[in-house]
Tab-separated table of C-alpha atoms in Angstrom:
chain	number	residue	atom	x	y	z
S	26	UNK	CA	66.251	67.368	65.994
S	27	UNK	CA	68.638	70.310	66.312
S	28	UNK	CA	72.288	69.471	67.046
S	29	UNK	CA	73.582	70.611	70.419
S	30	UNK	CA	76.596	72.134	68.660
S	31	UNK	CA	74.393	74.813	67.090
S	32	UNK	CA	73.254	76.243	70.439
S	33	UNK	CA	76.629	76.430	72.207
S	34	UNK	CA	77.969	79.942	71.620
S	35	UNK	CA	79.566	80.559	75.034
S	36	UNK	CA	81.419	78.484	77.619
S	37	UNK	CA	81.164	78.917	81.381
S	38	UNK	CA	84.485	78.951	83.268
S	39	UNK	CA	83.859	77.532	86.737
S	40	UNK	CA	87.359	77.993	88.194
S	41	UNK	CA	86.462	81.324	89.811
S	42	UNK	CA	83.306	80.227	91.622
S	43	UNK	CA	84.830	80.501	95.143
S	44	UNK	CA	86.732	83.800	95.001
S	45	UNK	CA	84.044	86.325	96.022
S	46	UNK	CA	85.697	87.132	99.392
S	47	UNK	CA	89.192	87.920	98.084
S	48	UNK	CA	88.675	88.930	94.454
S	49	UNK	CA	90.132	92.478	94.964
S	50	UNK	CA	93.292	91.111	96.632
S	51	UNK	CA	93.668	88.511	93.886
S	52	UNK	CA	93.128	91.195	91.233
S	53	UNK	CA	95.901	93.348	92.763
S	54	UNK	CA	98.363	90.445	92.995
S	55	UNK	CA	97.568	89.235	89.462
S	56	UNK	CA	97.961	92.730	88.002
S	57	UNK	CA	101.298	93.099	89.826
S	58	UNK	CA	102.502	89.740	88.439
S	59	UNK	CA	101.450	90.694	84.904
S	60	UNK	CA	103.274	94.043	85.189
S	61	UNK	CA	106.414	92.238	86.404
S	62	UNK	CA	106.159	89.780	83.459
S	63	UNK	CA	105.963	92.711	81.016
S	64	UNK	CA	108.800	94.599	82.739
S	65	UNK	CA	111.354	91.756	82.893
S	66	UNK	CA	110.620	90.356	79.419
S	67	UNK	CA	110.481	93.757	77.731
S	68	UNK	CA	113.781	94.732	79.399
S	69	UNK	CA	115.545	91.727	77.821
S	70	UNK	CA	113.834	92.232	74.407
S	71	UNK	CA	114.698	95.953	74.194
S	72	UNK	CA	118.260	95.371	75.466
S	73	UNK	CA	118.926	92.715	72.797
S	74	UNK	CA	117.322	94.755	69.981
S	75	UNK	CA	119.027	98.068	70.842
S	76	UNK	CA	122.538	96.719	71.565
S	77	UNK	CA	124.179	95.548	68.337
S	78	UNK	CA	126.858	93.588	70.237
S	79	UNK	CA	124.039	91.294	71.429
S	80	UNK	CA	122.967	90.391	67.881
S	81	UNK	CA	124.320	86.850	68.327
S	82	UNK	CA	122.351	83.567	67.997
S	83	UNK	CA	122.070	82.919	71.747
S	84	UNK	CA	120.668	86.402	72.473
S	85	UNK	CA	118.364	86.338	69.425
S	86	UNK	CA	116.875	83.038	70.667
S	87	UNK	CA	116.569	84.501	74.171
S	88	UNK	CA	114.811	87.587	72.765
S	89	UNK	CA	112.287	85.288	71.039
S	90	UNK	CA	111.834	83.268	74.257
S	91	UNK	CA	110.940	86.481	76.130
S	92	UNK	CA	108.631	87.609	73.317
S	93	UNK	CA	106.927	84.195	73.522
S	94	UNK	CA	106.429	84.774	77.266
S	95	UNK	CA	104.502	87.977	76.466
S	96	UNK	CA	102.572	86.268	73.647
S	97	UNK	CA	101.410	83.342	75.824
S	98	UNK	CA	100.474	85.401	78.891
S	99	UNK	CA	98.505	87.920	76.738
S	100	UNK	CA	95.961	85.151	76.087
S	101	UNK	CA	95.347	84.671	79.807
S	102	UNK	CA	95.969	87.694	82.065
S	103	UNK	CA	93.693	90.400	80.494
S	104	UNK	CA	90.715	87.983	80.415
S	105	UNK	CA	91.499	86.653	83.915
S	106	UNK	CA	91.752	90.198	85.349
S	107	UNK	CA	88.399	91.049	83.734
S	108	UNK	CA	86.847	87.857	85.194
S	109	UNK	CA	88.104	88.718	88.696
S	110	UNK	CA	86.010	91.910	88.643
S	111	UNK	CA	83.030	90.314	86.912
S	112	UNK	CA	80.188	88.296	88.462
S	113	UNK	CA	79.738	86.075	85.392
S	114	UNK	CA	82.669	84.086	84.066
S	115	UNK	CA	81.941	83.234	80.448
S	116	UNK	CA	83.946	83.169	77.213
S	117	UNK	CA	82.685	83.025	73.640
S	118	UNK	CA	83.137	79.840	71.590
S	119	UNK	CA	85.597	81.565	69.201
S	120	UNK	CA	87.382	83.265	72.130
S	121	UNK	CA	87.779	79.919	73.882
S	122	UNK	CA	89.326	78.306	70.783
S	123	UNK	CA	91.636	81.306	70.285
S	124	UNK	CA	92.745	81.253	73.926
S	125	UNK	CA	93.455	77.518	73.710
S	126	UNK	CA	95.408	77.995	70.466
S	127	UNK	CA	97.601	80.801	71.852
S	128	UNK	CA	98.319	79.054	75.174
S	129	UNK	CA	99.177	75.714	73.532
S	130	UNK	CA	101.282	77.238	70.737
S	131	UNK	CA	103.167	79.351	73.314
S	132	UNK	CA	104.163	76.265	75.339
S	133	UNK	CA	105.217	74.454	72.130
S	134	UNK	CA	107.213	77.494	70.947
S	135	UNK	CA	108.957	77.476	74.349
S	136	UNK	CA	110.161	73.925	73.675
S	137	UNK	CA	111.193	74.809	70.096
S	138	UNK	CA	113.225	77.826	71.235
S	139	UNK	CA	114.819	75.952	74.150
S	140	UNK	CA	115.832	73.182	71.699
S	141	UNK	CA	117.432	75.822	69.441
S	142	UNK	CA	119.283	77.304	72.426
S	143	UNK	CA	120.557	73.831	73.345
S	144	UNK	CA	121.768	73.290	69.756
S	145	UNK	CA	123.464	76.703	69.771
S	146	UNK	CA	125.339	75.922	73.009
S	147	UNK	CA	126.261	72.438	71.734
S	148	UNK	CA	127.830	73.871	68.553
S	149	UNK	CA	129.499	76.780	70.415
S	150	UNK	CA	131.182	74.546	73.013
S	151	UNK	CA	131.568	71.145	71.316
S	152	UNK	CA	132.337	72.386	67.775
S	153	UNK	CA	133.694	75.949	68.195
S	154	UNK	CA	135.711	75.925	64.937
S	155	UNK	CA	132.599	75.553	62.772
S	156	UNK	CA	130.275	77.684	64.963
S	157	UNK	CA	130.298	80.824	62.776
S	158	UNK	CA	129.883	78.843	59.546
S	159	UNK	CA	126.971	76.824	61.020
S	160	UNK	CA	125.183	79.626	62.902
S	161	UNK	CA	125.034	82.280	60.183
S	162	UNK	CA	122.482	85.123	60.433
S	163	UNK	CA	120.487	83.633	57.553
S	164	UNK	CA	120.378	80.195	59.200
S	165	UNK	CA	119.423	81.686	62.592
S	166	UNK	CA	116.517	83.533	60.910
S	167	UNK	CA	115.361	80.248	59.312
S	168	UNK	CA	115.609	78.448	62.684
S	169	UNK	CA	113.562	81.146	64.418
S	170	UNK	CA	110.979	81.171	61.603
S	171	UNK	CA	110.405	77.407	61.941
S	172	UNK	CA	110.470	77.575	65.754
S	173	UNK	CA	107.315	79.723	65.440
S	174	UNK	CA	105.786	78.196	62.293
S	175	UNK	CA	105.766	74.536	63.445
S	176	UNK	CA	103.914	75.153	66.773
S	177	UNK	CA	101.432	77.416	64.957
S	178	UNK	CA	100.794	74.810	62.274
S	179	UNK	CA	100.481	71.836	64.669
S	180	UNK	CA	98.179	73.727	67.024
S	181	UNK	CA	96.100	75.075	64.136
S	182	UNK	CA	95.426	71.449	63.100
S	183	UNK	CA	94.540	70.576	66.697
S	184	UNK	CA	92.259	73.639	67.052
S	185	UNK	CA	90.469	72.905	63.748
S	186	UNK	CA	89.854	69.324	64.933
S	187	UNK	CA	88.469	70.642	68.232
S	188	UNK	CA	86.300	73.230	66.430
S	189	UNK	CA	84.679	70.590	64.220
S	190	UNK	CA	83.643	68.436	67.207
S	191	UNK	CA	79.952	68.320	68.093
S	192	UNK	CA	79.682	69.482	71.699
S	193	UNK	CA	77.212	68.296	74.326
S	194	UNK	CA	78.241	70.657	77.128
S	195	UNK	CA	79.456	74.200	77.764
S	196	UNK	CA	80.932	73.969	81.276
S	197	UNK	CA	84.759	74.204	81.566
S	198	UNK	CA	86.128	73.476	85.047
S	199	UNK	CA	89.096	75.825	84.786
S	200	UNK	CA	90.038	79.519	84.754
S	201	UNK	CA	90.929	79.415	81.038
S	202	UNK	CA	90.230	77.355	77.918
S	203	UNK	CA	92.412	74.570	76.568
S	204	UNK	CA	91.722	72.205	73.662
S	205	UNK	CA	91.721	69.054	75.787
S	206	UNK	CA	88.888	70.324	78.011
S	207	UNK	CA	86.865	71.510	74.989
S	208	UNK	CA	87.377	68.087	73.342
S	209	UNK	CA	86.089	66.418	76.512
S	210	UNK	CA	82.742	68.148	75.912
S	211	UNK	CA	82.380	66.414	72.531
S	212	UNK	CA	79.321	64.192	72.109
S	213	UNK	CA	81.429	61.393	70.628
S	214	UNK	CA	85.135	60.555	70.468
S	215	UNK	CA	86.936	60.987	67.163
S	216	UNK	CA	90.138	59.391	65.870
S	217	UNK	CA	91.618	62.845	65.086
S	218	UNK	CA	91.039	63.887	68.728
S	219	UNK	CA	93.446	61.123	69.784
S	220	UNK	CA	95.929	61.081	66.866
S	221	UNK	CA	96.732	64.816	66.550
S	222	UNK	CA	97.472	65.453	70.282
S	223	UNK	CA	99.432	62.166	70.420
S	224	UNK	CA	101.579	63.310	67.473
S	225	UNK	CA	102.119	66.741	69.073
S	226	UNK	CA	103.153	65.239	72.413
S	227	UNK	CA	105.523	62.789	70.688
S	228	UNK	CA	107.021	65.564	68.536
S	229	UNK	CA	107.798	67.761	71.552
S	230	UNK	CA	108.956	64.804	73.623
S	231	UNK	CA	111.506	64.406	70.800
S	232	UNK	CA	112.611	67.997	71.498
S	233	UNK	CA	113.162	67.102	75.172
S	234	UNK	CA	115.211	64.006	74.193
S	235	UNK	CA	117.345	66.121	71.819
S	236	UNK	CA	117.981	68.733	74.558
S	237	UNK	CA	118.935	65.978	77.027
S	238	UNK	CA	121.291	64.400	74.465
S	239	UNK	CA	122.964	67.755	73.703
S	240	UNK	CA	123.530	68.409	77.427
S	241	UNK	CA	125.079	64.977	77.983
S	242	UNK	CA	127.579	65.849	75.220
S	243	UNK	CA	128.118	69.337	76.608
S	244	UNK	CA	128.905	68.082	80.117
S	245	UNK	CA	131.294	65.420	78.750
S	246	UNK	CA	133.112	68.017	76.621
S	247	UNK	CA	133.295	70.670	79.343
S	248	UNK	CA	134.724	68.376	82.004
S	249	UNK	CA	138.069	68.196	80.185
S	250	UNK	CA	138.584	71.968	79.928
S	251	UNK	CA	138.323	74.625	82.643
S	252	UNK	CA	137.584	77.345	80.051
S	253	UNK	CA	134.742	75.297	78.560
S	254	UNK	CA	133.393	74.492	82.025
S	255	UNK	CA	133.283	78.220	82.887
S	256	UNK	CA	131.472	78.878	79.596
S	257	UNK	CA	129.045	76.047	80.395
S	258	UNK	CA	128.340	77.423	83.878
S	259	UNK	CA	127.702	80.928	82.541
S	260	UNK	CA	125.610	80.256	79.432
S	261	UNK	CA	124.186	76.746	79.871
S	262	UNK	CA	123.136	76.745	83.528
S	263	UNK	CA	120.431	79.465	83.013
S	264	UNK	CA	119.221	77.569	79.940
S	265	UNK	CA	119.106	74.281	81.859
S	266	UNK	CA	117.278	76.012	84.712
S	267	UNK	CA	114.738	77.570	82.291
S	268	UNK	CA	114.197	74.200	80.637
S	269	UNK	CA	113.616	72.502	84.017
S	270	UNK	CA	111.118	75.207	85.044
S	271	UNK	CA	109.152	74.924	81.761
S	272	UNK	CA	109.134	71.098	81.725
S	273	UNK	CA	108.135	70.746	85.402
S	274	UNK	CA	105.423	73.440	85.085
S	275	UNK	CA	104.037	71.725	81.978
S	276	UNK	CA	104.160	68.211	83.483
S	277	UNK	CA	102.578	69.291	86.795
S	278	UNK	CA	99.750	71.012	84.948
S	279	UNK	CA	99.192	68.209	82.429
S	280	UNK	CA	99.295	65.381	85.007
S	281	UNK	CA	97.126	67.261	87.476
S	282	UNK	CA	94.564	68.088	84.774
S	283	UNK	CA	94.261	64.436	83.790
S	284	UNK	CA	94.699	62.650	87.134
S	285	UNK	CA	94.049	65.319	89.812
S	286	UNK	CA	91.602	64.648	92.612
S	287	UNK	CA	88.179	66.326	92.564
S	288	UNK	CA	88.428	66.834	96.353
S	289	UNK	CA	91.314	69.349	96.139
S	290	UNK	CA	90.501	72.989	96.966
S	291	UNK	CA	89.579	75.222	94.021
S	292	UNK	CA	92.295	77.766	94.955
S	293	UNK	CA	94.990	75.057	94.642
S	294	UNK	CA	93.528	73.961	91.292
S	295	UNK	CA	93.702	77.571	90.093
S	296	UNK	CA	97.343	77.851	91.171
S	297	UNK	CA	98.194	74.627	89.323
S	298	UNK	CA	96.525	76.072	86.215
S	299	UNK	CA	98.313	79.432	86.562
S	300	UNK	CA	101.856	78.337	87.417
S	301	UNK	CA	102.900	77.647	83.797
S	302	UNK	CA	101.719	81.214	82.964
S	303	UNK	CA	103.395	82.713	86.036
S	304	UNK	CA	106.699	81.000	86.864
S	305	UNK	CA	108.464	80.526	83.452
S	306	UNK	CA	107.634	84.055	82.076
S	307	UNK	CA	109.167	85.647	85.214
S	308	UNK	CA	112.010	83.185	85.915
S	309	UNK	CA	113.367	82.930	82.332
S	310	UNK	CA	114.279	86.616	81.794
S	311	UNK	CA	115.425	87.068	85.410
S	312	UNK	CA	117.646	83.987	85.258
S	313	UNK	CA	119.264	85.054	81.978
S	314	UNK	CA	119.434	88.706	83.046
S	315	UNK	CA	121.376	87.854	86.197
S	316	UNK	CA	123.545	85.082	84.762
S	317	UNK	CA	124.541	86.351	81.290
S	318	UNK	CA	127.233	88.975	81.924
S	319	UNK	CA	126.672	90.953	78.703
S	320	UNK	CA	122.943	91.437	79.348
S	321	UNK	CA	123.447	92.161	83.062
S	322	UNK	CA	126.064	94.846	82.272
S	323	UNK	CA	123.897	96.494	79.581
S	324	UNK	CA	120.827	96.642	81.850
S	325	UNK	CA	122.846	97.962	84.832
S	326	UNK	CA	124.577	100.553	82.629
S	327	UNK	CA	121.203	101.743	81.362
S	328	UNK	CA	119.695	101.981	84.882
S	329	UNK	CA	122.803	103.619	86.375
S	330	UNK	CA	123.092	105.968	83.393
S	331	UNK	CA	119.463	107.064	83.808
S	332	UNK	CA	119.830	107.633	87.572
S	333	UNK	CA	123.077	109.587	87.023
S	334	UNK	CA	121.407	111.769	84.367
S	335	UNK	CA	118.511	112.489	86.748
S	336	UNK	CA	120.955	113.436	89.545
S	337	UNK	CA	122.836	115.812	87.228
S	338	UNK	CA	119.558	117.459	86.155
S	339	UNK	CA	118.465	118.002	89.762
């Protein structure tokens, strides 16, 4: 008897089954959103890279956070835009695993980078005298390297486990692939399927606890000094806001995926699936761009400088 795993080469994505009437409108809106994501994230990345005065730990971490926004959304938007104009919504087995890997590792890298940003603010405000000796360029590079390496490694293990499962189905009830839904198609449950995701969730829950702990200390320290409180409001509030957006988006999606009702409209399900790939990549750079004075001034100077140059030419 031939194993079912040998005949499954493509997966069917059923999330777009009810969009025939408004696919062009949805395509236009999605393309606009993706262009905005590229514009706002690329603006922050280029600003930080070009301006040497922004080569500080906080801005380097922010630059990586924006780059991660582009990395994660690249696994979803091009394929989704193609599917909106296509009558068949399928994805290859390898493509599905790759999409799941990129989306998962992007969310994990978000948590890693936000934890680094929390540590940076904690040292800068609570231990300012040792900040420059602790946050050296070499150490920042090591932090960033591991902030990317650890999610990649953990998700590679998870993806390999998923890839070795024998599958008895090829129907994914979503607009994109994720490991949990592929694992649900497995013919039999495996210990690795439970242990590896459980470890990953626990590991990143630890990140959330660390960030919470660092903010408790930050708030306690800043209350006693007006200067520190102003610094907290300027540099920590956008970080706290970004963290809240990422955590809530992730929790909503994860809880809905596991416990959501089957009776809910497909369009609402699609929004729930998309919001983690829509809200954080737009909100994060905008929030930091508006709130961090140095970045706001550099971007405004560039825009105003360009418009002034164009006026002088005309």
